Amino acid sequence: MKPVTIPFFISHHGCPHRCVFCDQRAISGSSGALPTAEQIYGKIDLWRSTAGDRPLEIAFFGGTFTALPEEIQAGLLAPLQPFLDERTLDSVRISTRPDCIDAERVAWLSERGVRTIELGVQSMDDTVLAASGRGHSAVDSLAAIRCIKEYGLMVGAQLMPGLPGDTPISSLASLEQVISVGADFIRIYPTVVLQGTELAWRYEAGEFIPLSLERGVALCKILLQRSMRAGTPVIRIGLQADHGLNAESVLAGCWHPALGQLVRSQLYADLISHVVPPGRLVTVYCHPARLSDVVGINRTNLQSQLERGVQMLIVPDATLQKEELKVHTEESSITCSIIKDINYSIHEV
Ligand code: SF4
């Protein structure tokens, strides 16, 4: 059963410097103060009462957890230990930088209930990392992923297509490298220009051209499909809309409040266009959880097919896999898949 995640945002705590694109306070909407033990207890009690039977997980996001002084890390993890011992809390998740991971730190965290570490990999291209002021290399990310896996913990890789110096080819290569070294899951955050960051100054000075929404979706659909082919889940595409992000804080870049849905919808739209000739009347069956993706935001997929003369009736079918569609026309009925039946070229982005 998927755990309920109780998030604590420790905005920028532990960060050795500010990366050029980053403003965790805008991203999380949090003041950034470290939570007290009382606040942690209070939030666990609150969420426990609404989680039902689902396991609970505590997550510390938005800073560099493992670069905090050890007594502060210990102070954040100590209130969780009684809940972990009595199994009312299932696990702990932290996020950190690849150059702030080593065997000693992973062992220490593992002893205190940490089961998942998310790494801000961002890119596996050293030129991109340097241009983005990250202060670490791709080798650091490879070593960190391997180290976390050696201790049997889950490791997630956050990637940021569209950083300074990045290209679709290097974004895809970054994804393939983190998958090949064993990342258990991926988050894809296409670069957004946030007010007040160094990237905003570069953008306003004409020194940085961000990915547009259209190109970002075209790139993300390829990254998502490659991850699906590899069997590595992408657990998030795009920054969460419900915090401090809005038209004022986002100056430019690939941002949409439902970016993940836009990307998945585009995959289904491409598949339908690939298997259904123009001018047909079709019934499209899909997994119930994918109904809104197949229809598209504001019924865009229905509309774009109408422009090809294709009239679609979309019907939920729980016997299908989430990546599959069954397409029924007067002449035929086929089952097809967004993983297997469309081939993209990264050069088209
Ligand atoms: S990207 Fe990560 S390391 Fe860089 S400033 Fe933001 S939270 Fe800190």
Short mmCIF file of N, CA and C and ligand atoms in Angstrom, two decimals, residues 10-24 27 61-64 95-99 120 122 132-134 136 158 160, ligand 1:
data_model
loop_
_atom_site.label_atom_id
_atom_site.label_comp_id
_atom_site.label_asym_id
_atom_site.label_seq_id
_atom_site.Cartn_x
_atom_site.Cartn_y
_atom_site.Cartn_z
N ILE A 10 12.43 22.06 4.80
CA ILE A 10 13.53 22.66 5.58
C ILE A 10 14.31 23.59 4.66
N SER A 11 13.56 24.46 3.99
CA SER A 11 14.08 25.27 2.88
C SER A 11 15.49 25.79 3.06
N HIS A 12 16.37 25.31 2.23
CA HIS A 12 17.78 25.76 2.13
C HIS A 12 18.65 25.41 3.33
N HIS A 13 18.08 24.83 4.39
CA HIS A 13 18.95 24.47 5.52
C HIS A 13 19.96 23.42 5.05
N GLY A 14 21.19 23.64 5.38
CA GLY A 14 22.26 22.71 5.01
C GLY A 14 22.86 23.00 3.64
N CYS A 15 22.21 23.81 2.82
CA CYS A 15 22.75 24.06 1.47
C CYS A 15 24.05 24.85 1.57
N PRO A 16 25.10 24.39 0.89
CA PRO A 16 26.38 25.10 0.99
C PRO A 16 26.35 26.45 0.28
N HIS A 17 25.43 26.61 -0.67
CA HIS A 17 25.26 27.88 -1.38
C HIS A 17 23.90 27.81 -2.06
N ARG A 18 23.54 28.88 -2.73
CA ARG A 18 22.26 28.91 -3.44
C ARG A 18 22.51 28.57 -4.92
N CYS A 19 21.93 27.48 -5.41
CA CYS A 19 22.07 27.15 -6.83
C CYS A 19 21.30 28.19 -7.67
N VAL A 20 21.72 28.40 -8.90
CA VAL A 20 21.25 29.57 -9.66
C VAL A 20 19.74 29.58 -9.91
N PHE A 21 19.13 28.40 -9.89
CA PHE A 21 17.71 28.31 -10.25
C PHE A 21 16.80 28.23 -9.04
N CYS A 22 17.37 28.16 -7.83
CA CYS A 22 16.60 27.64 -6.70
C CYS A 22 16.05 28.73 -5.79
N ASP A 23 14.79 28.59 -5.42
CA ASP A 23 14.20 29.35 -4.33
C ASP A 23 13.20 28.44 -3.64
N GLN A 24 13.68 27.71 -2.64
CA GLN A 24 12.83 26.71 -1.99
C GLN A 24 11.64 27.34 -1.29
N ILE A 27 9.08 27.65 -3.89
CA ILE A 27 8.62 26.34 -4.35
C ILE A 27 7.71 25.69 -3.30
N PHE A 61 12.05 17.67 2.98
CA PHE A 61 12.34 18.13 1.63
C PHE A 61 12.91 19.54 1.64
N GLY A 62 13.53 19.92 0.52
CA GLY A 62 13.80 21.33 0.26
C GLY A 62 15.11 21.88 0.78
N GLY A 63 15.96 21.04 1.32
CA GLY A 63 17.26 21.51 1.78
C GLY A 63 18.29 20.42 1.55
N THR A 64 19.40 20.53 2.25
CA THR A 64 20.45 19.51 2.13
C THR A 64 20.59 18.85 3.49
N SER A 95 15.86 14.50 1.48
CA SER A 95 16.49 14.88 0.21
C SER A 95 17.80 15.60 0.50
N THR A 96 18.74 15.40 -0.42
CA THR A 96 20.06 15.98 -0.22
C THR A 96 20.79 16.10 -1.54
N ARG A 97 22.04 16.58 -1.47
CA ARG A 97 22.88 16.73 -2.66
C ARG A 97 23.77 15.50 -2.82
N PRO A 98 24.14 15.18 -4.07
CA PRO A 98 24.99 14.00 -4.28
C PRO A 98 26.37 14.10 -3.62
N ASP A 99 26.88 15.34 -3.46
CA ASP A 99 28.22 15.45 -2.85
C ASP A 99 28.16 15.49 -1.33
N GLY A 120 19.38 15.44 -5.48
CA GLY A 120 19.27 16.47 -6.51
C GLY A 120 20.37 16.29 -7.53
N GLN A 122 19.99 16.56 -10.95
CA GLN A 122 19.69 17.64 -11.91
C GLN A 122 20.19 17.35 -13.31
N SER A 132 25.18 25.80 -13.89
CA SER A 132 24.05 25.98 -12.98
C SER A 132 24.51 26.20 -11.54
N GLY A 133 25.82 26.32 -11.36
CA GLY A 133 26.35 26.61 -10.03
C GLY A 133 26.10 25.50 -9.03
N ARG A 134 26.08 24.26 -9.49
CA ARG A 134 25.75 23.18 -8.55
C ARG A 134 26.89 22.87 -7.59
N HIS A 136 28.95 20.32 -7.81
CA HIS A 136 29.32 18.91 -7.76
C HIS A 136 29.36 18.38 -9.18
N GLN A 158 16.42 13.35 -8.80
CA GLN A 158 15.69 14.49 -9.36
C GLN A 158 16.48 15.04 -10.54
N MET A 160 16.61 17.96 -13.85
CA MET A 160 16.07 19.26 -14.29
C MET A 160 16.42 19.53 -15.75
S1 SF4 B 1 18.95 23.09 -5.47
FE1 SF4 B 1 19.18 21.93 -3.57
S2 SF4 B 1 21.31 22.36 -2.95
FE2 SF4 B 1 20.77 23.95 -4.45
S3 SF4 B 1 20.01 25.65 -3.19
FE3 SF4 B 1 18.22 24.43 -3.79
S4 SF4 B 1 17.87 23.00 -2.10
FE4 SF4 B 1 19.93 23.83 -1.88
#
